């Protein structure tokens, strides 16, 4: 009866202290991760000048200091994100990654000179509005007293089927699609990252709960399940980093970030709904409202994606023509 009581208290008295801690950690995480995209890409550009680009299998970025600064920033952000999952449910923490879209898109426009059209700004706003909608209607965290309880949830038939489909899809992309379409289709690299990312978050949440319980006095480090989750995290994260580097090196940062966010968030929430049964105690109105939030985020992502095709917009061409005419007028007047 503890879990329902906690949920009822959360709904009646506003955000719990644990959810508030998760919220602050998630916002901090987005700030660090959003900045890391830009710093890492600056490092990748420098590395490309002296070696083979990461998008073509090169690893010269490993000796570039800027890439490591970006990597450290991302690690700090991921640690904050890791901690957030120990205090709040994934459906609350994950959508706040929209803040990293805003940060990376604005910094890419200001520092990397990657043009962000007015519709891109509108897309960012829509992503945030959709995320807030989801957060306001997110379910309360369930009480878990042992990492073995998380393992039992992860080994139920429904989640095992989900995990098998995700792993199979990732392997197909890596071995059959990446070699032929990785350099031309932005969804390929991001697809690998997002698919494995959903499994990463479930394992990170399990580890976060294990560490939280351990620090509270109930040692979970003796359970083999804790180390099994740690192994899954290490495997998935290393693969994600590799393919995220390829995506950043090949495509526009202002497009990579939002698409990665939407795919990763959608798959993570689906995984959380299956594994932790987040929607079991919600009514249809709450679930429909959350889905509307997803549609709002997808609309924002579509607008951000379309800005990629606006680099040579009619407005820019018009400005170019005006400059040409001004030059011609100056030559005529001098003559």
PDB file of N, CA and C in Angstrom, residues 50-97:
ATOM      1  N   UNK A  50      43.229  17.631 -39.766  1.00  0.00           N
ATOM      2  CA  UNK A  50      44.543  16.973 -39.647  1.00  0.00           C
ATOM      3  C   UNK A  50      44.472  15.457 -39.749  1.00  0.00           C
ATOM      4  N   UNK A  51      43.297  14.916 -40.052  1.00  0.00           N
ATOM      5  CA  UNK A  51      43.178  13.465 -40.145  1.00  0.00           C
ATOM      6  C   UNK A  51      41.879  13.062 -40.823  1.00  0.00           C
ATOM      7  N   UNK A  52      41.542  11.771 -40.716  1.00  0.00           N
ATOM      8  CA  UNK A  52      40.332  11.247 -41.322  1.00  0.00           C
ATOM      9  C   UNK A  52      39.137  11.618 -40.459  1.00  0.00           C
ATOM     10  N   UNK A  53      38.070  12.114 -41.084  1.00  0.00           N
ATOM     11  CA  UNK A  53      36.883  12.528 -40.348  1.00  0.00           C
ATOM     12  C   UNK A  53      36.243  11.343 -39.639  1.00  0.00           C
ATOM     13  N   UNK A  54      35.597  11.635 -38.481  1.00  0.00           N
ATOM     14  CA  UNK A  54      34.939  10.581 -37.703  1.00  0.00           C
ATOM     15  C   UNK A  54      33.833   9.916 -38.511  1.00  0.00           C
ATOM     16  N   UNK A  55      33.171  10.686 -39.365  1.00  0.00           N
ATOM     17  CA  UNK A  55      32.104  10.145 -40.191  1.00  0.00           C
ATOM     18  C   UNK A  55      32.586   9.098 -41.177  1.00  0.00           C
ATOM     19  N   UNK A  56      33.895   9.083 -41.458  1.00  0.00           N
ATOM     20  CA  UNK A  56      34.472   8.107 -42.382  1.00  0.00           C
ATOM     21  C   UNK A  56      35.340   7.094 -41.645  1.00  0.00           C
ATOM     22  N   UNK A  57      35.129   6.973 -40.330  1.00  0.00           N
ATOM     23  CA  UNK A  57      35.833   5.959 -39.556  1.00  0.00           C
ATOM     24  C   UNK A  57      37.111   6.423 -38.890  1.00  0.00           C
ATOM     25  N   UNK A  58      37.438   7.716 -38.963  1.00  0.00           N
ATOM     26  CA  UNK A  58      38.662   8.222 -38.354  1.00  0.00           C
ATOM     27  C   UNK A  58      38.523   8.424 -36.848  1.00  0.00           C
ATOM     28  N   UNK A  59      39.656   8.408 -36.151  1.00  0.00           N
ATOM     29  CA  UNK A  59      39.663   8.606 -34.700  1.00  0.00           C
ATOM     30  C   UNK A  59      40.657   9.683 -34.286  1.00  0.00           C
ATOM     31  N   UNK A  60      40.979  10.595 -35.203  1.00  0.00           N
ATOM     32  CA  UNK A  60      41.935  11.658 -34.883  1.00  0.00           C
ATOM     33  C   UNK A  60      41.375  12.623 -33.839  1.00  0.00           C
ATOM     34  N   UNK A  61      40.049  12.621 -33.644  1.00  0.00           N
ATOM     35  CA  UNK A  61      39.452  13.503 -32.636  1.00  0.00           C
ATOM     36  C   UNK A  61      39.880  13.133 -31.218  1.00  0.00           C
ATOM     37  N   UNK A  62      40.410  11.915 -31.044  1.00  0.00           N
ATOM     38  CA  UNK A  62      40.823  11.467 -29.712  1.00  0.00           C
ATOM     39  C   UNK A  62      42.034  12.236 -29.181  1.00  0.00           C
ATOM     40  N   UNK A  63      42.765  12.909 -30.056  1.00  0.00           N
ATOM     41  CA  UNK A  63      43.904  13.714 -29.611  1.00  0.00           C
ATOM     42  C   UNK A  63      43.597  15.212 -29.672  1.00  0.00           C
ATOM     43  N   UNK A  64      42.323  15.543 -29.842  1.00  0.00           N
ATOM     44  CA  UNK A  64      41.915  16.944 -29.915  1.00  0.00           C
ATOM     45  C   UNK A  64      41.362  17.385 -28.558  1.00  0.00           C
ATOM     46  N   UNK A  65      42.013  18.356 -27.872  1.00  0.00           N
ATOM     47  CA  UNK A  65      41.573  18.797 -26.535  1.00  0.00           C
ATOM     48  C   UNK A  65      40.122  19.266 -26.488  1.00  0.00           C
ATOM     49  N   UNK A  66      39.677  19.988 -27.525  1.00  0.00           N
ATOM     50  CA  UNK A  66      38.303  20.495 -27.515  1.00  0.00           C
ATOM     51  C   UNK A  66      37.296  19.359 -27.464  1.00  0.00           C
ATOM     52  N   UNK A  67      37.577  18.264 -28.182  1.00  0.00           N
ATOM     53  CA  UNK A  67      36.658  17.133 -28.166  1.00  0.00           C
ATOM     54  C   UNK A  67      36.566  16.558 -26.759  1.00  0.00           C
ATOM     55  N   UNK A  68      37.693  16.499 -26.064  1.00  0.00           N
ATOM     56  CA  UNK A  68      37.696  15.961 -24.702  1.00  0.00           C
ATOM     57  C   UNK A  68      36.976  16.883 -23.728  1.00  0.00           C
ATOM     58  N   UNK A  69      37.084  18.201 -23.927  1.00  0.00           N
ATOM     59  CA  UNK A  69      36.330  19.142 -23.086  1.00  0.00           C
ATOM     60  C   UNK A  69      34.827  18.909 -23.278  1.00  0.00           C
ATOM     61  N   UNK A  70      34.427  18.756 -24.540  1.00  0.00           N
ATOM     62  CA  UNK A  70      33.031  18.453 -24.813  1.00  0.00           C
ATOM     63  C   UNK A  70      32.609  17.120 -24.223  1.00  0.00           C
ATOM     64  N   UNK A  71      33.527  16.151 -24.284  1.00  0.00           N
ATOM     65  CA  UNK A  71      33.232  14.833 -23.732  1.00  0.00           C
ATOM     66  C   UNK A  71      33.055  14.901 -22.218  1.00  0.00           C
ATOM     67  N   UNK A  72      33.914  15.684 -21.553  1.00  0.00           N
ATOM     68  CA  UNK A  72      33.809  15.846 -20.097  1.00  0.00           C
ATOM     69  C   UNK A  72      32.483  16.519 -19.737  1.00  0.00           C
ATOM     70  N   UNK A  73      32.120  17.537 -20.527  1.00  0.00           N
ATOM     71  CA  UNK A  73      30.842  18.217 -20.299  1.00  0.00           C
ATOM     72  C   UNK A  73      29.681  17.241 -20.449  1.00  0.00           C
ATOM     73  N   UNK A  74      29.756  16.369 -21.448  1.00  0.00           N
ATOM     74  CA  UNK A  74      28.699  15.382 -21.650  1.00  0.00           C
ATOM     75  C   UNK A  74      28.664  14.379 -20.498  1.00  0.00           C
ATOM     76  N   UNK A  75      29.842  13.979 -20.008  1.00  0.00           N
ATOM     77  CA  UNK A  75      29.896  13.032 -18.896  1.00  0.00           C
ATOM     78  C   UNK A  75      29.268  13.626 -17.642  1.00  0.00           C
ATOM     79  N   UNK A  76      29.596  14.912 -17.374  1.00  0.00           N
ATOM     80  CA  UNK A  76      28.990  15.593 -16.215  1.00  0.00           C
ATOM     81  C   UNK A  76      27.472  15.623 -16.369  1.00  0.00           C
ATOM     82  N   UNK A  77      27.023  15.946 -17.583  1.00  0.00           N
ATOM     83  CA  UNK A  77      25.586  15.968 -17.832  1.00  0.00           C
ATOM     84  C   UNK A  77      24.944  14.608 -17.654  1.00  0.00           C
ATOM     85  N   UNK A  78      25.630  13.563 -18.132  1.00  0.00           N
ATOM     86  CA  UNK A  78      25.092  12.211 -18.004  1.00  0.00           C
ATOM     87  C   UNK A  78      25.070  11.754 -16.551  1.00  0.00           C
ATOM     88  N   UNK A  79      26.079  12.180 -15.766  1.00  0.00           N
ATOM     89  CA  UNK A  79      26.077  11.839 -14.340  1.00  0.00           C
ATOM     90  C   UNK A  79      24.882  12.478 -13.642  1.00  0.00           C
ATOM     91  N   UNK A  80      24.628  13.754 -13.973  1.00  0.00           N
ATOM     92  CA  UNK A  80      23.459  14.432 -13.405  1.00  0.00           C
ATOM     93  C   UNK A  80      22.175  13.739 -13.851  1.00  0.00           C
ATOM     94  N   UNK A  81      22.152  13.317 -15.104  1.00  0.00           N
ATOM     95  CA  UNK A  81      20.990  12.601 -15.623  1.00  0.00           C
ATOM     96  C   UNK A  81      20.823  11.254 -14.921  1.00  0.00           C
ATOM     97  N   UNK A  82      21.959  10.582 -14.719  1.00  0.00           N
ATOM     98  CA  UNK A  82      21.978   9.297 -14.008  1.00  0.00           C
ATOM     99  C   UNK A  82      21.354   9.461 -12.623  1.00  0.00           C
ATOM    100  N   UNK A  83      21.779  10.513 -11.921  1.00  0.00           N
ATOM    101  CA  UNK A  83      21.256  10.761 -10.576  1.00  0.00           C
ATOM    102  C   UNK A  83      19.773  11.097 -10.611  1.00  0.00           C
ATOM    103  N   UNK A  84      19.341  11.818 -11.648  1.00  0.00           N
ATOM    104  CA  UNK A  84      17.931  12.207 -11.747  1.00  0.00           C
ATOM    105  C   UNK A  84      17.020  10.988 -11.816  1.00  0.00           C
ATOM    106  N   UNK A  85      17.458   9.947 -12.546  1.00  0.00           N
ATOM    107  CA  UNK A  85      16.640   8.740 -12.676  1.00  0.00           C
ATOM    108  C   UNK A  85      16.509   7.981 -11.360  1.00  0.00           C
ATOM    109  N   UNK A  86      17.406   8.233 -10.406  1.00  0.00           N
ATOM    110  CA  UNK A  86      17.301   7.582  -9.103  1.00  0.00           C
ATOM    111  C   UNK A  86      16.199   8.200  -8.256  1.00  0.00           C
ATOM    112  N   UNK A  87      15.800   9.442  -8.601  1.00  0.00           N
ATOM    113  CA  UNK A  87      14.813  10.149  -7.792  1.00  0.00           C
ATOM    114  C   UNK A  87      13.454  10.280  -8.464  1.00  0.00           C
ATOM    115  N   UNK A  88      13.412  10.261  -9.798  1.00  0.00           N
ATOM    116  CA  UNK A  88      12.155  10.517 -10.497  1.00  0.00           C
ATOM    117  C   UNK A  88      11.973   9.522 -11.642  1.00  0.00           C
ATOM    118  N   UNK A  89      10.711   9.273 -12.069  1.00  0.00           N
ATOM    119  CA  UNK A  89      10.459   8.331 -13.165  1.00  0.00           C
ATOM    120  C   UNK A  89      10.967   8.859 -14.497  1.00  0.00           C
ATOM    121  N   UNK A  90      11.224   7.939 -15.406  1.00  0.00           N
ATOM    122  CA  UNK A  90      11.773   8.306 -16.711  1.00  0.00           C
ATOM    123  C   UNK A  90      10.848   9.234 -17.477  1.00  0.00           C
ATOM    124  N   UNK A  91       9.541   9.064 -17.309  1.00  0.00           N
ATOM    125  CA  UNK A  91       8.596   9.881 -18.056  1.00  0.00           C
ATOM    126  C   UNK A  91       8.608  11.335 -17.590  1.00  0.00           C
ATOM    127  N   UNK A  92       9.198  11.595 -16.416  1.00  0.00           N
ATOM    128  CA  UNK A  92       9.388  12.963 -15.946  1.00  0.00           C
ATOM    129  C   UNK A  92      10.755  13.506 -16.343  1.00  0.00           C
ATOM    130  N   UNK A  93      11.796  12.672 -16.199  1.00  0.00           N
ATOM    131  CA  UNK A  93      13.173  13.128 -16.433  1.00  0.00           C
ATOM    132  C   UNK A  93      13.478  13.270 -17.921  1.00  0.00           C
ATOM    133  N   UNK A  94      13.123  12.262 -18.704  1.00  0.00           N
ATOM    134  CA  UNK A  94      13.544  12.216 -20.107  1.00  0.00           C
ATOM    135  C   UNK A  94      13.053  13.394 -20.952  1.00  0.00           C
ATOM    136  N   UNK A  95      11.763  13.809 -20.850  1.00  0.00           N
ATOM    137  CA  UNK A  95      11.325  14.933 -21.697  1.00  0.00           C
ATOM    138  C   UNK A  95      12.081  16.236 -21.459  1.00  0.00           C
ATOM    139  N   UNK A  96      12.690  16.397 -20.271  1.00  0.00           N
ATOM    140  CA  UNK A  96      13.415  17.636 -19.993  1.00  0.00           C
ATOM    141  C   UNK A  96      14.687  17.757 -20.836  1.00  0.00           C
ATOM    142  N   UNK A  97      15.022  16.704 -21.554  1.00  0.00           N
ATOM    143  CA  UNK A  97      16.127  16.783 -22.500  1.00  0.00           C
ATOM    144  C   UNK A  97      15.872  17.794 -23.602  1.00  0.00           C
TER     145      UNK A  97
END
